[in-house]
């Protein structure tokens, strides 16, 4: 049965998605201008169109109940993780992409992770309405909120006022990845077909929460990885 998401949680979550979308566009604009890419406009439009297509496609599929199949295996809802992860691997192995990453402020790559505080608030609001299982919130086993709370502090201590504390940033990124993978694993193990943890996690099969595994979580992981790539290469 499709859950009825509380308006506050839905609006807040859609706002997070819009923020991430705009953050990607802004970072791409800065990077393309920094390397003086000859096809600046075309690349920008392609990326924007690709993101809009992905978001719209997953939204339509969620509305049609495609992901709400809690019988077949592997769970269809897990398919939305595949495309972003494949894209991440391709970009991380691309030498040209490294040039773009180097144009982005290392401090910005840490500060942007602050959005994870709002994600955890959304999950907590859903838990209060008995939609999200407790183990996926900070009242359960999800401590990803620590990454969001610490992001502005670490960003300032590592790169504020001309500092260049790469070691602190590197350690923080690895800790952030560990926290993120913990909640992703918990969410997967809470899906009915796997059912290691209960209550079950079914709400992510519906819009707008399908964007959590399809867009929001992959973005957090992606930023960690490109931040580490930048820090290790400098």
CSV table of N, CA, C and O in Angstrom, one decimal, residues 9 17 22 30 34 43 69 75 97 103 113 116 124-125 128 147 162 167-169 179 186 205 232:
chain,number,residue,atom,x,y,z
A,9,UNK,N,7.7,16.7,5.1
A,9,UNK,CA,8.8,15.9,4.7
A,9,UNK,C,9.0,15.8,3.2
A,9,UNK,O,10.1,15.9,2.7
A,17,UNK,N,16.6,17.8,-3.2
A,17,UNK,CA,16.9,17.3,-4.6
A,17,UNK,C,17.2,18.5,-5.5
A,17,UNK,O,18.1,18.5,-6.3
A,22,UNK,N,21.0,22.0,-8.4
A,22,UNK,CA,21.6,23.3,-8.7
A,22,UNK,C,23.1,23.3,-8.3
A,22,UNK,O,23.9,23.9,-9.0
A,30,UNK,N,31.5,26.2,-13.0
A,30,UNK,CA,32.8,26.7,-12.6
A,30,UNK,C,33.9,25.9,-13.2
A,30,UNK,O,34.9,26.4,-13.6
A,34,UNK,N,36.7,27.1,-15.8
A,34,UNK,CA,38.1,27.0,-15.3
A,34,UNK,C,39.0,26.4,-16.4
A,34,UNK,O,40.1,26.9,-16.5
A,43,UNK,N,28.1,20.7,-23.3
A,43,UNK,CA,28.3,19.8,-22.2
A,43,UNK,C,27.3,20.1,-21.0
A,43,UNK,O,26.7,19.2,-20.4
A,69,UNK,N,7.4,-3.6,-6.1
A,69,UNK,CA,7.4,-5.0,-6.3
A,69,UNK,C,8.2,-5.6,-5.2
A,69,UNK,O,9.4,-5.6,-5.3
A,75,UNK,N,15.3,-7.1,-5.7
A,75,UNK,CA,14.3,-6.0,-5.5
A,75,UNK,C,14.5,-5.0,-6.6
A,75,UNK,O,15.6,-4.5,-6.9
A,97,UNK,N,37.9,14.0,-16.7
A,97,UNK,CA,37.1,14.4,-15.6
A,97,UNK,C,37.9,14.9,-14.5
A,97,UNK,O,37.5,15.8,-13.7
A,103,UNK,N,39.2,22.0,-10.7
A,103,UNK,CA,38.8,23.3,-10.7
A,103,UNK,C,37.8,23.7,-9.6
A,103,UNK,O,37.5,24.8,-9.4
A,113,UNK,N,28.2,18.7,1.8
A,113,UNK,CA,27.7,17.5,2.4
A,113,UNK,C,26.8,17.9,3.6
A,113,UNK,O,26.2,17.0,4.2
A,116,UNK,N,23.1,16.6,4.3
A,116,UNK,CA,22.7,15.3,4.9
A,116,UNK,C,22.0,15.5,6.2
A,116,UNK,O,21.3,14.6,6.6
A,124,UNK,N,13.5,11.2,9.8
A,124,UNK,CA,13.0,11.2,11.2
A,124,UNK,C,11.5,11.6,11.1
A,124,UNK,O,10.7,11.0,11.9
A,125,UNK,N,11.1,12.5,10.3
A,125,UNK,CA,9.7,12.9,10.2
A,125,UNK,C,8.9,11.8,9.6
A,125,UNK,O,7.7,11.6,10.1
A,128,UNK,N,8.3,9.3,12.4
A,128,UNK,CA,7.3,9.7,13.3
A,128,UNK,C,5.9,9.4,12.8
A,128,UNK,O,4.9,9.3,13.6
A,147,UNK,N,27.9,13.2,9.6
A,147,UNK,CA,28.7,13.7,8.4
A,147,UNK,C,28.2,15.1,8.1
A,147,UNK,O,29.0,16.0,7.8
A,162,UNK,N,42.9,30.1,4.5
A,162,UNK,CA,44.2,29.7,3.9
A,162,UNK,C,44.8,28.4,4.3
A,162,UNK,O,45.9,28.1,3.9
A,167,UNK,N,45.1,16.1,5.4
A,167,UNK,CA,44.9,14.8,6.2
A,167,UNK,C,43.5,14.8,6.9
A,167,UNK,O,42.9,13.8,6.9
A,168,UNK,N,43.2,15.9,7.5
A,168,UNK,CA,41.9,16.0,8.1
A,168,UNK,C,40.8,15.8,7.1
A,168,UNK,O,39.8,15.0,7.4
A,169,UNK,N,40.8,16.4,6.0
A,169,UNK,CA,39.8,16.2,4.9
A,169,UNK,C,39.7,14.8,4.4
A,169,UNK,O,38.6,14.3,4.2
A,179,UNK,N,29.9,6.0,7.1
A,179,UNK,CA,28.6,6.3,7.6
A,179,UNK,C,27.5,6.2,6.5
A,179,UNK,O,26.4,5.6,6.8
A,186,UNK,N,21.9,-0.8,5.6
A,186,UNK,CA,20.7,-1.0,6.5
A,186,UNK,C,19.5,-0.9,5.7
A,186,UNK,O,18.5,-1.8,5.9
A,205,UNK,N,10.3,3.1,-2.4
A,205,UNK,CA,9.8,2.6,-3.7
A,205,UNK,C,8.8,3.7,-4.4
A,205,UNK,O,8.4,3.5,-5.5
A,232,UNK,N,44.1,13.5,-3.0
A,232,UNK,CA,45.3,12.6,-3.2
A,232,UNK,C,46.1,13.1,-4.4
A,232,UNK,O,47.3,12.8,-4.4
